[in-house]
XYZ file of C-alpha atoms in Angstrom:
511
model
C 0.556 26.321 15.778
C 4.245 26.327 16.625
C 3.522 25.807 20.321
C 1.105 23.001 19.478
C 3.779 21.317 17.347
C 6.211 21.527 20.251
C 3.678 20.024 22.642
C 3.059 17.089 20.334
C 6.746 16.336 19.876
C 7.502 16.499 23.573
C 4.329 14.985 24.936
C 4.350 11.579 23.228
C 6.403 9.696 25.800
C 4.371 10.807 28.814
C 1.079 10.102 27.086
C 2.128 6.676 25.836
C 3.504 5.510 29.163
C -0.018 5.745 30.584
C -1.868 4.692 27.439
C -4.833 2.370 27.730
C -6.623 1.024 24.670
C -10.146 2.327 24.231
C -12.966 0.509 22.510
C -15.612 3.243 22.790
C -15.435 6.271 20.523
C -16.417 9.721 21.702
C -19.099 11.769 19.952
C -18.079 14.620 17.691
C -18.404 18.203 18.876
C -17.820 19.812 15.472
C -20.388 18.580 12.901
C -18.232 19.379 9.857
C -16.969 16.317 7.960
C -13.586 14.759 8.745
C -11.347 13.914 5.787
C -8.107 11.965 6.134
C -5.688 12.594 3.269
C -2.829 10.210 2.469
C 0.048 11.542 0.365
C 2.510 9.200 -1.290
C 6.204 10.016 -1.440
C 6.289 10.928 -5.130
C 3.553 13.538 -4.505
C 5.858 15.273 -2.013
C 9.257 15.084 -3.670
C 9.787 18.700 -4.804
C 8.735 22.234 -3.903
C 6.523 22.344 -7.000
C 4.700 19.201 -5.906
C 4.323 20.474 -2.358
C 2.607 23.595 -3.703
C -0.006 21.261 -5.189
C -0.402 19.576 -1.797
C -0.883 22.966 -0.113
C -3.638 23.793 -2.615
C -5.376 20.476 -1.959
C -5.253 20.793 1.824
C -6.387 24.408 1.640
C -9.330 23.519 -0.595
C -10.663 20.788 1.669
C -9.782 22.506 4.947
C -12.123 25.375 4.055
C -15.232 23.271 4.746
C -13.907 20.175 6.515
C -11.674 19.024 9.300
C -8.563 17.562 7.675
C -5.821 15.196 8.843
C -2.843 14.300 6.621
C -0.828 11.073 6.667
C 2.436 11.224 4.724
C 5.049 8.875 3.322
C 8.745 9.681 3.074
C 9.725 12.093 0.284
C 10.584 10.282 -2.919
C 11.249 10.856 -6.589
C 10.554 8.986 -9.805
C 14.024 7.474 -9.493
C 13.776 4.882 -6.721
C 17.464 5.106 -5.826
C 16.979 8.790 -5.000
C 14.070 8.266 -2.617
C 14.503 9.007 1.092
C 13.715 5.473 2.264
C 16.127 3.905 -0.225
C 18.909 6.273 0.820
C 18.279 5.592 4.512
C 18.478 1.841 3.994
C 21.603 2.184 1.836
C 23.224 4.220 4.602
C 22.352 1.536 7.145
C 23.586 -1.283 4.918
C 26.866 0.525 4.250
C 27.281 1.099 7.980
C 26.806 -2.622 8.643
C 29.437 -3.346 5.987
C 31.716 -0.666 7.475
C 31.582 1.321 4.247
C 31.027 5.108 3.940
C 27.422 6.066 4.627
C 27.324 9.835 5.282
C 26.884 10.659 1.589
C 23.382 9.132 1.617
C 22.351 11.096 4.709
C 23.870 14.282 3.268
C 21.741 13.842 0.138
C 18.603 13.401 2.276
C 19.446 16.528 4.266
C 20.015 18.519 1.064
C 16.658 17.419 -0.383
C 14.708 18.469 2.695
C 16.604 21.696 3.366
C 16.127 22.692 -0.261
C 12.376 22.729 0.415
C 12.942 24.645 3.653
C 14.914 27.443 1.983
C 12.649 27.525 -1.074
C 9.229 27.538 0.604
C 9.617 28.760 4.203
C 9.997 32.529 4.526
C 8.866 33.038 8.121
C 11.984 32.954 10.274
C 10.537 31.181 13.335
C 8.797 28.541 11.251
C 11.857 27.975 9.056
C 14.160 27.527 12.038
C 11.749 25.137 13.758
C 11.557 22.879 10.682
C 15.297 23.123 10.020
C 16.059 22.041 13.607
C 13.642 19.133 13.224
C 15.425 17.884 10.092
C 18.922 18.285 11.511
C 17.934 16.572 14.789
C 16.357 13.556 13.046
C 19.371 13.043 10.793
C 21.797 13.518 13.677
C 20.058 10.641 15.454
C 20.344 8.446 12.345
C 24.033 9.320 11.913
C 24.724 8.235 15.482
C 22.724 5.070 14.946
C 24.676 4.247 11.783
C 27.904 4.818 13.713
C 26.753 2.144 16.159
C 25.887 -0.194 13.265
C 29.517 -0.107 12.144
C 30.313 -1.828 15.451
C 27.255 -4.087 15.768
C 27.391 -5.057 12.060
C 23.814 -6.334 12.078
C 20.498 -4.729 11.136
C 17.672 -6.269 13.177
C 13.990 -5.733 12.239
C 13.657 -3.147 14.995
C 16.807 -1.333 13.844
C 15.465 -1.471 10.299
C 12.266 0.212 11.542
C 14.195 2.922 13.359
C 15.962 3.782 10.113
C 12.870 3.468 7.903
C 10.659 5.574 10.170
C 13.045 8.508 9.892
C 11.781 9.182 6.357
C 8.195 9.683 7.507
C 9.282 11.756 10.515
C 11.274 14.068 8.257
C 8.373 14.376 5.815
C 5.693 15.042 8.431
C 7.717 17.746 10.195
C 8.606 19.387 6.890
C 5.084 19.354 5.450
C 3.562 20.679 8.678
C 5.957 23.607 8.343
C 5.052 24.148 4.680
C 1.324 24.231 5.540
C 1.927 26.697 8.391
C 3.765 28.940 5.953
C 0.464 29.260 4.063
C -1.479 29.997 7.271
C -2.904 26.498 7.601
C -2.681 25.615 11.339
C -0.706 22.390 10.914
C 1.050 20.340 13.608
C 3.551 17.487 13.383
C 2.359 14.168 14.857
C 4.836 11.324 15.375
C 3.443 7.774 15.680
C 6.851 6.099 16.014
C 6.179 5.075 19.628
C 2.430 4.605 19.382
C 2.186 1.158 20.975
C 3.040 0.526 24.602
C 3.725 -3.113 23.699
C 4.871 -4.053 20.155
C 1.820 -4.722 17.985
C 1.496 -8.374 16.947
C 0.190 -8.282 13.380
C -0.206 -12.070 13.285
C -3.141 -11.789 15.691
C -6.619 -11.685 14.188
C -8.109 -8.244 14.688
C -4.812 -6.485 15.360
C -6.108 -3.492 13.394
C -8.792 -2.907 16.016
C -6.148 -2.750 18.715
C -4.180 -0.299 16.572
C -7.300 1.811 15.945
C -8.055 1.998 19.662
C -4.493 3.093 20.441
C -4.649 5.711 17.698
C -8.018 6.987 18.914
C -6.759 7.532 22.431
C -3.518 9.105 21.277
C -5.155 11.515 18.824
C -7.927 12.497 21.231
C -5.403 13.417 23.894
C -2.729 14.947 21.680
C -4.502 16.733 18.826
C -7.508 19.040 18.626
C -8.622 18.245 15.097
C -11.326 20.909 15.376
C -8.603 23.560 15.456
C -5.558 22.179 13.626
C -4.498 20.006 10.707
C -2.384 17.144 12.083
C 0.350 15.954 9.720
C 0.896 12.368 10.805
C 3.789 10.008 10.108
C 2.867 7.111 7.829
C 5.173 5.009 9.987
C 3.730 3.718 13.277
C 5.603 1.662 15.853
C 6.528 -0.556 17.407
C 5.509 -3.524 15.249
C 6.491 -6.990 16.389
C 9.205 -8.383 14.064
C 9.400 -5.074 12.198
C 6.894 -3.125 10.133
C 8.023 -4.569 6.776
C 7.750 -8.166 8.013
C 4.571 -7.480 9.971
C 2.644 -5.283 7.537
C 4.682 -5.039 4.350
C 5.565 -2.229 1.980
C 2.840 0.355 1.593
C 2.309 0.351 5.357
C 1.567 4.085 5.293
C -1.667 3.335 3.390
C -2.716 1.103 6.270
C -1.749 3.787 8.798
C -3.998 6.236 6.936
C -6.921 3.799 7.035
C -6.418 3.214 10.755
C -6.254 6.972 11.388
C -9.472 7.385 9.396
C -11.164 4.709 11.500
C -9.851 6.238 14.751
C -11.184 9.678 13.784
C -14.481 8.264 12.455
C -13.684 10.047 9.207
C -16.227 10.633 6.476
C -13.699 9.830 3.743
C -10.148 8.640 3.174
C -8.449 10.342 0.238
C -5.345 8.717 -1.239
C -3.479 11.251 -3.382
C -1.181 9.748 -5.999
C 0.320 10.667 -9.356
C -2.304 8.705 -11.275
C -5.961 9.380 -12.002
C -7.227 6.292 -10.169
C -8.031 2.705 -11.144
C -8.392 1.762 -14.813
C -9.991 -1.089 -16.738
C -6.449 -2.192 -17.611
C -2.887 -0.995 -17.260
C -2.950 2.342 -19.149
C 0.779 2.114 -19.854
C 0.154 -1.139 -21.744
C -3.419 -0.751 -23.018
C -4.034 2.591 -24.696
C -7.825 2.116 -24.618
C -7.958 1.513 -20.857
C -10.561 3.730 -19.162
C -10.784 5.241 -15.716
C -13.202 3.487 -13.372
C -15.145 5.871 -11.165
C -16.219 3.150 -8.748
C -14.869 -0.249 -7.703
C -15.841 -2.453 -4.801
C -13.430 -3.274 -1.978
C -13.147 -6.884 -3.144
C -12.339 -5.767 -6.680
C -9.714 -3.336 -5.368
C -8.180 -6.111 -3.248
C -7.900 -8.374 -6.278
C -6.325 -5.599 -8.340
C -3.746 -5.012 -5.607
C -3.023 -8.726 -5.376
C -2.271 -8.875 -9.086
C 0.311 -6.140 -8.796
C -1.708 -2.977 -9.437
C -0.348 -0.573 -6.826
C -3.764 0.614 -5.682
C -3.490 0.356 -1.896
C -1.995 -1.874 0.747
C -4.236 -5.008 0.660
C -5.448 -4.666 4.259
C -6.268 -0.974 3.827
C -9.537 -1.728 2.067
C -10.658 -4.123 4.784
C -9.941 -1.628 7.572
C -11.645 1.300 5.846
C -14.680 -0.671 4.734
C -15.117 -2.268 8.164
C -15.328 1.296 9.459
C -17.717 2.199 6.576
C -15.313 4.812 5.202
C -15.164 5.284 1.408
C -11.677 5.510 -0.131
C -11.100 8.089 -2.865
C -8.039 7.552 -5.090
C -7.153 10.931 -6.565
C -4.494 12.639 -8.695
C -2.326 15.233 -6.939
C -1.892 17.092 -10.232
C -5.582 17.046 -11.220
C -7.275 18.386 -8.127
C -10.731 18.486 -9.741
C -10.561 15.008 -11.288
C -13.180 12.627 -9.819
C -10.698 9.761 -9.462
C -11.907 6.353 -8.278
C -14.016 5.611 -5.216
C -13.515 2.269 -3.460
C -16.780 1.593 -1.678
C -19.295 -1.229 -1.358
C -22.340 -0.793 -3.535
C -25.497 0.143 -1.686
C -27.810 -2.645 -2.751
C -27.319 -4.986 -5.681
C -24.106 -4.945 -7.717
C -24.775 -3.476 -11.202
C -24.846 -6.137 -13.895
C -22.701 -4.233 -16.429
C -24.077 -6.344 -19.295
C -21.914 -4.601 -21.895
C -18.768 -5.974 -20.238
C -20.258 -9.290 -19.067
C -19.692 -8.142 -15.496
C -15.957 -7.627 -16.012
C -14.485 -4.578 -14.262
C -10.812 -4.850 -15.183
C -8.157 -6.935 -16.922
C -4.947 -7.620 -15.010
C -1.694 -9.500 -15.477
C 1.371 -10.548 -13.529
C 4.745 -11.480 -15.028
C 7.723 -13.547 -13.820
C 5.481 -16.331 -12.548
C 6.917 -19.743 -11.668
C 4.733 -22.851 -11.692
C 5.420 -26.084 -9.821
C 3.875 -29.113 -11.541
C 3.493 -32.188 -9.343
C 2.169 -35.648 -10.144
C 1.484 -38.070 -7.286
C 3.445 -41.321 -7.076
C 0.164 -42.913 -5.866
C 1.803 -44.131 -2.669
C -0.827 -42.357 -0.566
C -4.513 -41.442 -0.747
C -5.519 -38.208 -2.441
C -6.415 -36.416 0.786
C -3.112 -37.436 2.407
C -1.276 -36.393 -0.732
C -2.796 -32.903 -0.740
C -2.223 -32.524 3.002
C 1.438 -33.456 2.591
C 1.906 -30.920 -0.218
C 0.529 -28.039 1.829
C 2.524 -29.093 4.887
C 5.678 -28.764 2.779
C 4.674 -25.272 1.643
C 3.976 -24.298 5.244
C 7.307 -25.703 6.417
C 9.235 -23.786 3.760
C 7.163 -20.647 4.359
C 6.227 -20.322 0.689
C 3.206 -18.301 -0.437
C 0.982 -19.425 -3.293
C -0.600 -17.343 -6.066
C -2.737 -19.933 -7.796
C -3.610 -23.649 -7.587
C -5.126 -25.967 -10.170
C -5.875 -29.534 -9.050
C -6.902 -32.985 -10.213
C -6.937 -36.202 -8.181
C -3.230 -36.882 -8.627
C -1.957 -33.708 -10.307
C -1.235 -30.305 -8.871
C -0.087 -27.126 -10.583
C 0.920 -24.366 -8.163
C 1.951 -20.839 -9.162
C 4.191 -19.576 -6.367
C 4.235 -16.007 -5.068
C 7.018 -13.611 -6.079
C 8.210 -13.549 -2.450
C 9.416 -17.151 -2.842
C 13.187 -16.998 -3.357
C 15.117 -19.335 -5.630
C 16.519 -21.124 -2.562
C 12.995 -21.622 -1.235
C 11.875 -22.885 -4.633
C 14.742 -25.401 -4.718
C 13.781 -26.591 -1.235
C 10.148 -27.011 -2.298
C 11.136 -29.079 -5.332
C 13.483 -31.212 -3.221
C 10.810 -32.056 -0.663
C 7.940 -32.421 -3.144
C 10.012 -34.838 -5.224
C 9.771 -37.298 -2.331
C 6.020 -37.682 -2.877
C 5.776 -37.379 -6.665
C 7.269 -36.292 -9.963
C 8.036 -32.590 -9.634
C 9.135 -29.944 -12.125
C 9.181 -26.155 -12.421
C 8.020 -24.046 -15.360
C 9.477 -20.525 -15.378
C 8.862 -17.452 -17.550
C 5.118 -17.705 -17.127
C 2.490 -15.009 -16.586
C -0.939 -14.780 -14.993
C -3.786 -13.032 -16.812
C -7.176 -12.519 -15.198
C -10.488 -10.750 -15.493
C -11.960 -9.282 -12.319
C -15.487 -8.157 -11.530
C -18.197 -8.542 -8.908
C -20.825 -8.749 -11.650
C -19.416 -11.849 -13.379
C -21.224 -14.212 -11.026
C -24.556 -13.626 -12.700
C -23.182 -13.873 -16.250
C -23.264 -17.154 -18.158
C -20.332 -17.962 -20.426
C -17.775 -15.431 -19.187
C -15.002 -18.024 -18.802
C -15.636 -19.590 -22.199
C -15.562 -16.156 -23.806
C -12.187 -15.469 -22.169
C -10.749 -18.778 -23.329
C -12.123 -18.381 -26.867
C -10.582 -14.923 -27.025
C -7.136 -16.281 -26.111
C -7.519 -19.248 -28.462
C -8.177 -16.912 -31.389
C -4.826 -15.269 -30.627
C -3.082 -18.662 -30.588
C -2.314 -18.397 -26.850
C -2.094 -21.688 -24.968
C -3.573 -21.953 -21.450
C -1.420 -23.912 -18.993
C -3.511 -23.386 -15.849
C -7.092 -22.250 -15.298
C -8.725 -21.243 -11.996
C -12.013 -19.745 -10.861
C -13.091 -19.556 -7.234
C -16.584 -20.089 -5.884
C -17.009 -16.324 -5.447
C -16.551 -15.894 -9.219
C -14.771 -12.622 -8.542
C -12.025 -13.512 -11.005
C -11.236 -15.944 -13.791
C -7.515 -16.611 -14.042
C -5.180 -18.359 -16.467
C -1.438 -18.997 -16.688
C 0.226 -18.493 -20.069
C 3.692 -18.051 -21.558
C 5.161 -14.732 -20.407
C 6.075 -13.794 -23.977
C 2.357 -13.710 -24.882
C 1.104 -11.591 -21.973
C 0.922 -8.214 -23.750
C -0.961 -9.709 -26.679
C -3.283 -11.484 -24.237
C -4.281 -8.457 -22.169
C -4.922 -6.384 -25.312
C -7.134 -9.115 -26.743
C -9.040 -9.614 -23.478
C -9.560 -5.884 -22.967
C -10.862 -5.507 -26.511
C -13.144 -8.522 -26.067
C -14.798 -7.305 -22.890
C -14.250 -3.524 -22.893
C -13.928 -2.663 -26.590
C -16.138 -0.342 -28.650
C -18.062 -3.298 -30.059
C -19.563 -3.690 -26.570
C -21.116 -0.244 -26.710
C -18.367 1.661 -24.874
C -16.880 5.003 -25.580
C -14.280 6.750 -23.462
C -16.588 7.201 -20.482
C -16.746 4.765 -17.596
C -20.268 3.312 -17.344
C -19.876 1.232 -14.233
C -21.813 3.449 -11.867
C -25.202 2.491 -10.588
């Protein structure tokens, strides 16, 4: 296992220089199932948590071929996470301020695991050298940033990727300590040419590159590869190109490349609930949701998975299991398309979950009637495109538009939008708003779902400022005052999921 790890670390450059993308997968030799496991940073943050991870890998490795994809080590305090500390070190270096204290803290965190969990001398020294080498590279890079005084997207990626490289090398060593034949796999230089994530179908190109790389570098029939959640290079940087949570997408792409039978995402929560369990005490665990439902939940701020992860895994027909690292036998939630007709769920009127989103800003625009309606709408969307502003929600009439803007829209961008929109109509901004919505594939066949939602809110004295429902009828959405959002989601959850609808504490959404 140690020799294999060395071959993987040293062989990447030679392999990638001659890499050609493949579009044809090779047949399996070993008939046992392949499971790709994704571990989030908070599941890896301490020796106690890593013992749980060892137990999980050991359990599934007994009867399956297993590959692990890992994020950077983190803790419940965001400022103490590896990625945050790396970026703070880089920012301080750019500002010519002290930065070594952040890198020292990262080194201490990782070496603490080394000295606590690794008893075998050769294994311990191999992992220790890996950690010291990675951080030495970052220290030198930060030294150069004090001169350059600029952090480009590619430099940002070099710093960010260090967290996943540290984690993958460390966890491979921890697994080897428990006689699991694990090897460290670094995807930092996966792409011969930077991957353009603005191109339609870029994930297929990434999958082909991963397939070739893994086939040539790793014998999954004999080892457990521990793979960096960071993959590079990404055109314009991985955060700009893919976004936060990119390691979820990497895991889905690895699963597709390996033709896996399942993708397991191990977190510190039981799975997906009918509502936010920290806000709604009666929220219940859902054992099954569809990919479209999971995408909507992610969009509304539920940190389920990276939005594109579902699309990649489902395109490859791979079910996604969201599981709790600390409850190894819990069933969790499966994200998978229903085989056949979507269950009607009559007790909930087809509603799967209740969601909300705070700190919403709404632009209200009334046309000055100086142009036709189609020209007016075209002009509005041209302005949004020019400013680069994303939209959450739109409600329209012939001369009136209400647009809830995405949280990525900065105050400067919002001011620019208002300035330009004021040239074609009366424009104002309403702040301190919230979005509430019900989501469910089964709502399409139910009559009166929207009216029941609105009646429920009316009974609570909650005014609706915007209403939207798409043709897919996957969600019904409303904008309300932010101060009323907690009362709203409780009322909606009780209306559709409460005991009066025949529910107890068990999820009844399965076919």
